[in-house]
PDB file of C-alpha atoms in Angstrom:
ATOM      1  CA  UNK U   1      28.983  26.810 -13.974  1.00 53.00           C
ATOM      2  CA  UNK U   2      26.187  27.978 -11.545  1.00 52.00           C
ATOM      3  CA  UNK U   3      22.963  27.257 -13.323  1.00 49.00           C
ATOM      4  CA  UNK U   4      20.980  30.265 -11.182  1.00 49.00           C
ATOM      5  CA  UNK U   5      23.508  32.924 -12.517  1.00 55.00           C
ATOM      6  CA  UNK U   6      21.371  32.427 -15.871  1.00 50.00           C
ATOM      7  CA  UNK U   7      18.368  33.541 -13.869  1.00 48.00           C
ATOM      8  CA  UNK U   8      17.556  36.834 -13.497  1.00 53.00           C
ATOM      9  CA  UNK U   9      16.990  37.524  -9.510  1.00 51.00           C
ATOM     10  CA  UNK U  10      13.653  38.244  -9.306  1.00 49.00           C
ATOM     11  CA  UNK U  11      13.087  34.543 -10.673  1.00 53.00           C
ATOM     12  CA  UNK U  12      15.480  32.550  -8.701  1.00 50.00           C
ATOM     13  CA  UNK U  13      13.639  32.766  -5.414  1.00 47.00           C
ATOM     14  CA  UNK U  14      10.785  31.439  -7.154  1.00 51.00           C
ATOM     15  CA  UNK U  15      12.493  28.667  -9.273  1.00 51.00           C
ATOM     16  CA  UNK U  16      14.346  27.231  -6.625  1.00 49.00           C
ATOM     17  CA  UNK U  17      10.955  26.966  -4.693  1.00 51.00           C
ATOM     18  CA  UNK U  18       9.417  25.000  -7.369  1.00 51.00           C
ATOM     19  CA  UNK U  19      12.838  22.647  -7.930  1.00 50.00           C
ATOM     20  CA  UNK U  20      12.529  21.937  -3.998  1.00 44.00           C
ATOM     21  CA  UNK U  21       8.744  21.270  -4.641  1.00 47.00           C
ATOM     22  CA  UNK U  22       9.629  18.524  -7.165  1.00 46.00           C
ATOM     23  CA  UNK U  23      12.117  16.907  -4.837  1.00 42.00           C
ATOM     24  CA  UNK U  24       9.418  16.509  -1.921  1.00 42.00           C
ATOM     25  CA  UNK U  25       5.799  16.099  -3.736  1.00 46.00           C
ATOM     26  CA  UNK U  26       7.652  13.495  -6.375  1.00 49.00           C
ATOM     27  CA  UNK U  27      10.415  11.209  -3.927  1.00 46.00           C
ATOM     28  CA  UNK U  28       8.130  11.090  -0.865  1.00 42.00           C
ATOM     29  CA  UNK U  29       5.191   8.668  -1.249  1.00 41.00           C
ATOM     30  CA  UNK U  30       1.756   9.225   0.317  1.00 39.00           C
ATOM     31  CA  UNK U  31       0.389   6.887   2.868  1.00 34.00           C
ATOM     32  CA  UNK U  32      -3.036   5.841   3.922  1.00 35.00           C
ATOM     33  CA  UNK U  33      -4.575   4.663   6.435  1.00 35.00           C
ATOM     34  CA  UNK U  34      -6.069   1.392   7.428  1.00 35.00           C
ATOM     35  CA  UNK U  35      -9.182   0.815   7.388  1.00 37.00           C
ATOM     36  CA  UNK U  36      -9.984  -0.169  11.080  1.00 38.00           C
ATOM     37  CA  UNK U  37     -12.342  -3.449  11.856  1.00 43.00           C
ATOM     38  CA  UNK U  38     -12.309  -4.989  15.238  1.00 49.00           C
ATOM     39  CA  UNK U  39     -14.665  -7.532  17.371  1.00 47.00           C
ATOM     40  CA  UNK U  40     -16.149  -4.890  19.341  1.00 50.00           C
ATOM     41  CA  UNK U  41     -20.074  -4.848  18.154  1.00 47.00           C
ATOM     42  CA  UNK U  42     -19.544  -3.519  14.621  1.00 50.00           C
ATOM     43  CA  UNK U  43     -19.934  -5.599  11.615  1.00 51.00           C
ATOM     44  CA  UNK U  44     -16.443  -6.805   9.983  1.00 53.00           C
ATOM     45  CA  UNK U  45     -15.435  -4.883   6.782  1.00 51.00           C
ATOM     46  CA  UNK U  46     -12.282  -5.919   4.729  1.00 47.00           C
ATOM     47  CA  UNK U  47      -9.084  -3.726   5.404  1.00 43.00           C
ATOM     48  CA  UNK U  48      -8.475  -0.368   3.090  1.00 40.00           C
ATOM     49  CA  UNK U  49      -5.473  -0.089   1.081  1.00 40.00           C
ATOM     50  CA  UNK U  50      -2.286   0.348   3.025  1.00 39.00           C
ATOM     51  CA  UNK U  51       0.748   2.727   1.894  1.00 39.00           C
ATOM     52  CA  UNK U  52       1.363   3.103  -1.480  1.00 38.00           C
ATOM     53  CA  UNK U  53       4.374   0.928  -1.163  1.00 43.00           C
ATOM     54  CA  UNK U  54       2.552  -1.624  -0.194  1.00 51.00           C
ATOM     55  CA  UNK U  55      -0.415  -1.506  -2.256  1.00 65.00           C
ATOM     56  CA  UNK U  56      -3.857  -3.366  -1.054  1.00 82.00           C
ATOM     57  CA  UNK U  57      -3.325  -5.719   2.021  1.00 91.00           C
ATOM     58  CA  UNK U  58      -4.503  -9.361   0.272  1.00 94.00           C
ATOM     59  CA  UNK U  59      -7.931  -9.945   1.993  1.00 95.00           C
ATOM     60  CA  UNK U  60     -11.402 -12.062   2.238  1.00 96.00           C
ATOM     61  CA  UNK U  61     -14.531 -12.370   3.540  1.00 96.00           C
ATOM     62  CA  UNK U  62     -17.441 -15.136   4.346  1.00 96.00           C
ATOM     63  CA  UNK U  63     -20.306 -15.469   5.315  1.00 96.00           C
ATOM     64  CA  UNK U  64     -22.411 -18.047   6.749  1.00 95.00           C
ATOM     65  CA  UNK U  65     -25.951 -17.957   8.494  1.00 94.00           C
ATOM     66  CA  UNK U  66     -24.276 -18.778  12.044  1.00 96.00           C
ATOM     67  CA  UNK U  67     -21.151 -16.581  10.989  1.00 98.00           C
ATOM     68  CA  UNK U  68     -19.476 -13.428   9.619  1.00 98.00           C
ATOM     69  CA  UNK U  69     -15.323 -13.163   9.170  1.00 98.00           C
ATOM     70  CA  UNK U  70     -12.665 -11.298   7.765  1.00 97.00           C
ATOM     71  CA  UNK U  71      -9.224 -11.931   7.148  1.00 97.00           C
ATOM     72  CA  UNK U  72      -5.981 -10.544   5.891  1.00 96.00           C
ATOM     73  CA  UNK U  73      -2.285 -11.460   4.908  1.00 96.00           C
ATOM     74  CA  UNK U  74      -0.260  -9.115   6.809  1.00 92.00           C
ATOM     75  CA  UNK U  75       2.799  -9.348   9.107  1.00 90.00           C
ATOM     76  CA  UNK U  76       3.862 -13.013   8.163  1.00 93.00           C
ATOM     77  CA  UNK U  77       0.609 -14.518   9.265  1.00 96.00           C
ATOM     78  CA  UNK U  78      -2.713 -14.597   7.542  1.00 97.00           C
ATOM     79  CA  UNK U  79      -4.951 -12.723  10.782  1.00 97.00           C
ATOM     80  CA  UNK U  80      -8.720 -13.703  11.353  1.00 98.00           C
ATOM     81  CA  UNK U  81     -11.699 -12.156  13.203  1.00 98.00           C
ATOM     82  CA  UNK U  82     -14.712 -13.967  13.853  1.00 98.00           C
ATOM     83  CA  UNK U  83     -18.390 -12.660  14.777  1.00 98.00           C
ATOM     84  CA  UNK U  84     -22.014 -13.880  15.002  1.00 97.00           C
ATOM     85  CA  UNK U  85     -23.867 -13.237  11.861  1.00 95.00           C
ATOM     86  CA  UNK U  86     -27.057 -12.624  14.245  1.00 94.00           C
ATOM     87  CA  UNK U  87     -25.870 -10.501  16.895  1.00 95.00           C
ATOM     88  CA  UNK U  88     -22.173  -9.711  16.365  1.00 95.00           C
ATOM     89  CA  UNK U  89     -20.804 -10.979  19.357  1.00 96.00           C
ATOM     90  CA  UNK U  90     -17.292 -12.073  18.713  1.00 97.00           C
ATOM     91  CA  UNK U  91     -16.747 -15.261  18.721  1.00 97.00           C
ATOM     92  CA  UNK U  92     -13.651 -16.400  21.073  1.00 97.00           C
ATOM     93  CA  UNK U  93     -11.755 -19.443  22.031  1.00 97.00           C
ATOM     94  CA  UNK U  94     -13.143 -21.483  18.785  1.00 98.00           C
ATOM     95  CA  UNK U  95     -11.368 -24.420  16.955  1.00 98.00           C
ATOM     96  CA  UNK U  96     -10.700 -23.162  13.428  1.00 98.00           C
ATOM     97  CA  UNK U  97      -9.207 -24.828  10.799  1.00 98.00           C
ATOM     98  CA  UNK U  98      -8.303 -23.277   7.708  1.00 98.00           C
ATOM     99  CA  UNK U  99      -8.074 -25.391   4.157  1.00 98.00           C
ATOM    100  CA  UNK U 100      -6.997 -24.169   0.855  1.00 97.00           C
ATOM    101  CA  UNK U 101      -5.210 -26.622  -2.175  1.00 94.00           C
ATOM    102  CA  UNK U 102      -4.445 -29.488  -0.613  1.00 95.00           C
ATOM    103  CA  UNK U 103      -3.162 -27.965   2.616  1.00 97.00           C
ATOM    104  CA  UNK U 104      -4.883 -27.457   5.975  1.00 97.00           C
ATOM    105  CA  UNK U 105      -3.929 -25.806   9.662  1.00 97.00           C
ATOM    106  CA  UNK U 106      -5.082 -24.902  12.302  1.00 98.00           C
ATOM    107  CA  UNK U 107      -6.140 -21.093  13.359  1.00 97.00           C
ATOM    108  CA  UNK U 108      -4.439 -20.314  16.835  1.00 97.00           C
ATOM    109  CA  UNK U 109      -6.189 -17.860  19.021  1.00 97.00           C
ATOM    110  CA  UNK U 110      -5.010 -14.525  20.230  1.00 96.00           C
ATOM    111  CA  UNK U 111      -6.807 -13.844  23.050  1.00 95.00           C
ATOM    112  CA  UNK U 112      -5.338 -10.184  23.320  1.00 94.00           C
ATOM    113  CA  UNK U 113      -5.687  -8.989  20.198  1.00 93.00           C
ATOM    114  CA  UNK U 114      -9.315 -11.676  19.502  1.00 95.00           C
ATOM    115  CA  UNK U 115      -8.177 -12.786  16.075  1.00 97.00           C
ATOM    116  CA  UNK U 116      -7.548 -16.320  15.169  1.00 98.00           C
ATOM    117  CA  UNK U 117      -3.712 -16.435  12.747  1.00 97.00           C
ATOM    118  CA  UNK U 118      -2.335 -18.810  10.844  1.00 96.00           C
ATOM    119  CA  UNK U 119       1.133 -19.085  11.123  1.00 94.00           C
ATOM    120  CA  UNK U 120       1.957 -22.394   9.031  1.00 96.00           C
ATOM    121  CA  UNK U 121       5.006 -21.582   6.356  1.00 96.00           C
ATOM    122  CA  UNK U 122       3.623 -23.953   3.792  1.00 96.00           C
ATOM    123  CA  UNK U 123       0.431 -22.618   3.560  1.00 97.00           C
ATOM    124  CA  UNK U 124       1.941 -19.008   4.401  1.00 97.00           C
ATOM    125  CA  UNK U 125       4.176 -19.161   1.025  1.00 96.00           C
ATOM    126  CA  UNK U 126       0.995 -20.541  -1.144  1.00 96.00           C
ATOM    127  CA  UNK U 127      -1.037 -18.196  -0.029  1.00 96.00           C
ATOM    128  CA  UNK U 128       1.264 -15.315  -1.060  1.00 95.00           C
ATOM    129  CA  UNK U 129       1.468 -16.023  -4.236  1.00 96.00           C
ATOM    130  CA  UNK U 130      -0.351 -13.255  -6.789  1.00 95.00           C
ATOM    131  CA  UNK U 131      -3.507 -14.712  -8.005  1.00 95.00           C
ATOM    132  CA  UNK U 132      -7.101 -16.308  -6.292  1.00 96.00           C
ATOM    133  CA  UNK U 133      -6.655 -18.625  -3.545  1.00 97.00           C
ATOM    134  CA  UNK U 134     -10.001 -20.474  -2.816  1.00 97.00           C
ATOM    135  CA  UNK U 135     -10.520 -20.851   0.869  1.00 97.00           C
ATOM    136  CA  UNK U 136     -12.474 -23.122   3.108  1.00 98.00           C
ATOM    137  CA  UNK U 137     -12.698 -21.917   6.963  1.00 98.00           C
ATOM    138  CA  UNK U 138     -14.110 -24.785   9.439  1.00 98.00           C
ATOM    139  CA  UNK U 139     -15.137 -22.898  12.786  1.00 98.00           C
ATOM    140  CA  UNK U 140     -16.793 -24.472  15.655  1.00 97.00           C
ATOM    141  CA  UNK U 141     -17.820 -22.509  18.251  1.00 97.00           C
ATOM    142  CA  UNK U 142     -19.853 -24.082  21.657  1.00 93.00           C
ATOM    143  CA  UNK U 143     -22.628 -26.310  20.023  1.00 93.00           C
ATOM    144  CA  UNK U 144     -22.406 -24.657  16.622  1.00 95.00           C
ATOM    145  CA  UNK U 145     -20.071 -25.477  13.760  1.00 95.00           C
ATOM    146  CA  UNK U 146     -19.884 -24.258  10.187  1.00 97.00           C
ATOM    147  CA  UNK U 147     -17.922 -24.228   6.731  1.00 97.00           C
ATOM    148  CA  UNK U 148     -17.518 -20.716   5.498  1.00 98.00           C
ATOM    149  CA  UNK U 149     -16.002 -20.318   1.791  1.00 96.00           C
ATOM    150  CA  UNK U 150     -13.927 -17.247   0.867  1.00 96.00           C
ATOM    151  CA  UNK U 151     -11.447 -15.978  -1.752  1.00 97.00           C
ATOM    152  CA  UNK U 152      -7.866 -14.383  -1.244  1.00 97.00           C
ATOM    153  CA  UNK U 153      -6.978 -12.422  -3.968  1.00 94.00           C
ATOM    154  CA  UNK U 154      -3.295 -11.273  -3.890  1.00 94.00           C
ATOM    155  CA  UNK U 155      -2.673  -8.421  -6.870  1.00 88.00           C
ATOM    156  CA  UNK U 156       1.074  -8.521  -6.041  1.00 67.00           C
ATOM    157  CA  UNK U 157       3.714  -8.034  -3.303  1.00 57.00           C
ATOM    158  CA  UNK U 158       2.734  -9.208   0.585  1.00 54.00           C
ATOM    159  CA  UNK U 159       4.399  -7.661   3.313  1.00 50.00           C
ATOM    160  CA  UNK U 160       6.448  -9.491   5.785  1.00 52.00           C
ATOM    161  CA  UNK U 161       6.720  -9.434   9.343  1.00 50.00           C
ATOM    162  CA  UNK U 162       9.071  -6.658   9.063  1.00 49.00           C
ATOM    163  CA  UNK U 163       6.473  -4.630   7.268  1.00 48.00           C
ATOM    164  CA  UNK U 164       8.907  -5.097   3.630  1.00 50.00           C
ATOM    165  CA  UNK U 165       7.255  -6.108   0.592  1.00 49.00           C
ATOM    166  CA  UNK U 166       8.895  -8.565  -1.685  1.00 49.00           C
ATOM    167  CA  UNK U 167       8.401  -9.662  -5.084  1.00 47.00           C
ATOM    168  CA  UNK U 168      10.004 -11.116  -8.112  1.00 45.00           C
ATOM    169  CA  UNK U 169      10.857  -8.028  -9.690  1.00 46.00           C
ATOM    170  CA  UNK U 170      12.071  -5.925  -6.340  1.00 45.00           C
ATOM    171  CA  UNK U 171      10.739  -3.053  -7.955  1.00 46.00           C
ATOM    172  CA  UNK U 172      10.786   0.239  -6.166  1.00 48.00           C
ATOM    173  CA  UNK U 173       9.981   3.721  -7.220  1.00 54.00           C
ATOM    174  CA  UNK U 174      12.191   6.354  -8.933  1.00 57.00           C
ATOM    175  CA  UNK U 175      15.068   7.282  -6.646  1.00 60.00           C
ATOM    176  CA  UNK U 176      15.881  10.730  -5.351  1.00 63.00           C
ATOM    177  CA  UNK U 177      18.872  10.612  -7.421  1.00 68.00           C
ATOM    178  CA  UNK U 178      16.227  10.318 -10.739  1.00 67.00           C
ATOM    179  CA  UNK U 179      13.862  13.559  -9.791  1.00 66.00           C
ATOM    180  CA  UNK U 180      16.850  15.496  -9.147  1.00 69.00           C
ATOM    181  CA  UNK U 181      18.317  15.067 -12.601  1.00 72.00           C
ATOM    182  CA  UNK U 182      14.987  16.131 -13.735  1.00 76.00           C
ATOM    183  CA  UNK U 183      14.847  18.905 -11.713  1.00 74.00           C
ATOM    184  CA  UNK U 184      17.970  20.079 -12.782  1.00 74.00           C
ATOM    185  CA  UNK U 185      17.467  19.977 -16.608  1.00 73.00           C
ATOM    186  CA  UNK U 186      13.645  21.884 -15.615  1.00 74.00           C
ATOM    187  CA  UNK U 187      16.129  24.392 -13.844  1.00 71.00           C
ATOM    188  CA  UNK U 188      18.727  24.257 -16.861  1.00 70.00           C
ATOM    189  CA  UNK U 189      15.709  24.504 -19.707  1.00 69.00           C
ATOM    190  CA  UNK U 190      13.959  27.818 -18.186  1.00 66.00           C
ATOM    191  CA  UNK U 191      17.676  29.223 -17.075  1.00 66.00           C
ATOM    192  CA  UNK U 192      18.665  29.503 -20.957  1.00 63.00           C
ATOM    193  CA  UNK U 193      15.391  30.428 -21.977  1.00 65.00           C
ATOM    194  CA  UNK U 194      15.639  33.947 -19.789  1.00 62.00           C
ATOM    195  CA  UNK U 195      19.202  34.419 -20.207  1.00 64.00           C
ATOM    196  CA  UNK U 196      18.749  35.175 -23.670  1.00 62.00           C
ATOM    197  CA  UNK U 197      14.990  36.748 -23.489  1.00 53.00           C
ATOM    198  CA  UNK U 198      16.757  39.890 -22.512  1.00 54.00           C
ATOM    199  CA  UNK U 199      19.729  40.156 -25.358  1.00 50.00           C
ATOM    200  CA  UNK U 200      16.973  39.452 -27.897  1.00 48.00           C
ATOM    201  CA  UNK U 201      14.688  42.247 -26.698  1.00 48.00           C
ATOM    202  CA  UNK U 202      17.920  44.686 -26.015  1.00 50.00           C
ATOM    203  CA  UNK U 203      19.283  44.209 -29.749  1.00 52.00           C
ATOM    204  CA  UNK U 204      18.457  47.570 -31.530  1.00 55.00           C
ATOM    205  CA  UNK U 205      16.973  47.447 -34.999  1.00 52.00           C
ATOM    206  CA  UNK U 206      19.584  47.401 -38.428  1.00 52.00           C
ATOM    207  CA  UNK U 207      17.170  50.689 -39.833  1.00 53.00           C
ATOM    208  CA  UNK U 208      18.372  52.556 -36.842  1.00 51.00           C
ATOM    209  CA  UNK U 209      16.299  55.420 -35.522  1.00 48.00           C
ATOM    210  CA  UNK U 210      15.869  58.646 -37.992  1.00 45.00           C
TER     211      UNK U 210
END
């Protein structure tokens, strides 16, 4: 049975526009874009939300009088960029150490890209965990050295150097195969209601006309 044959044609066009319409604006997520932060003279802010897949990219920030960072959990290594609290000159080729629990490791530097990552498994699985991990970041930089502390809060899936989230559940959204079965009983529900608008209004009354 061909559900538009309950239609009349002057609605069709016009339904099958709006059945498309939930197909596209319901099965295609949105995406957003990073928020961009880089060692080039501007202060550091912590990264915007990435897709809507994704959710948030799991972030921190410290400060210290000597120093100013941010850094993110992103791309199977947790990324760092360092500047000058004073003058925010980036600060390059410094020993870093990162600390959180009861592990530690080292930051290695990047020299193209100026960030400082940590690329240790151990610490890479704890610190994708959901919840607060408590971090202490050791920099020293020429003749100055500090301890900045930060928090990385992880709401839920982290993405892995394939740009994938996992998590325990594997949820995902609803599948195509969902909003088209929806669609379909929409389609279905307003096809019935005009195929009989027209018998009911056709029907002639039982007084007849005198």
């Amino acid at each position: 049975m061909n559900l538009l044959n309950l239609f009349p044609s002057r609605s069709r066009l016009s339904l099958l526009g709006a059945g498309f319409a939930v197909l596209v604006f319901g099965g295609i997520p949105s995406y957003a874009a990073p928020g961009a932060h880089g060692p080039n003279g501007e202060h550091l802010d912590a990264p915007a939300q990435a897709g809507a897949n994704s959710g948030p990219v799991p972030s921190f920030e410290a400060r210290s009088e000597a120093f100013e960072l941010v850094g993110r959990l992103q791309g199977g290594e947790l990324s760092i960029l360092i500047n000058r609290f004073a003058t925010n000159e980036p600060v390059l080729n410094a020993t870093v150490e990162v600390e959180t629990g009861n592990l530690k490791a080292p930051a290695k530097f990047h020299a193209d890209m100026g960030d400082y990552a940590i690329d240790d498994a151990n610490m890479l699985k704890t610190l994708a965990a959901p919840g607060d991990h408590p971090m202490v970041i050791t920099v020293l930089a020429g003749n100055d050295s500090d301890l900045l502390d930060g928090t990385l809060t992880v709401a839920g899936a982290v993405l892995d150097d394939h740009g994938h989230s996992h998590d325990d559940g594997h949820a995902h959204g609803p599948s195509r195969t969902v909003w088209l079965a929806l669609a379909l009983v929409v389609l279905a529900a307003v096809g019935w209601f005009f195929g009989r608008t027209p018998k009911a209004a056709g029907t002639p009354s039982k007084g007849g006309a005198l």
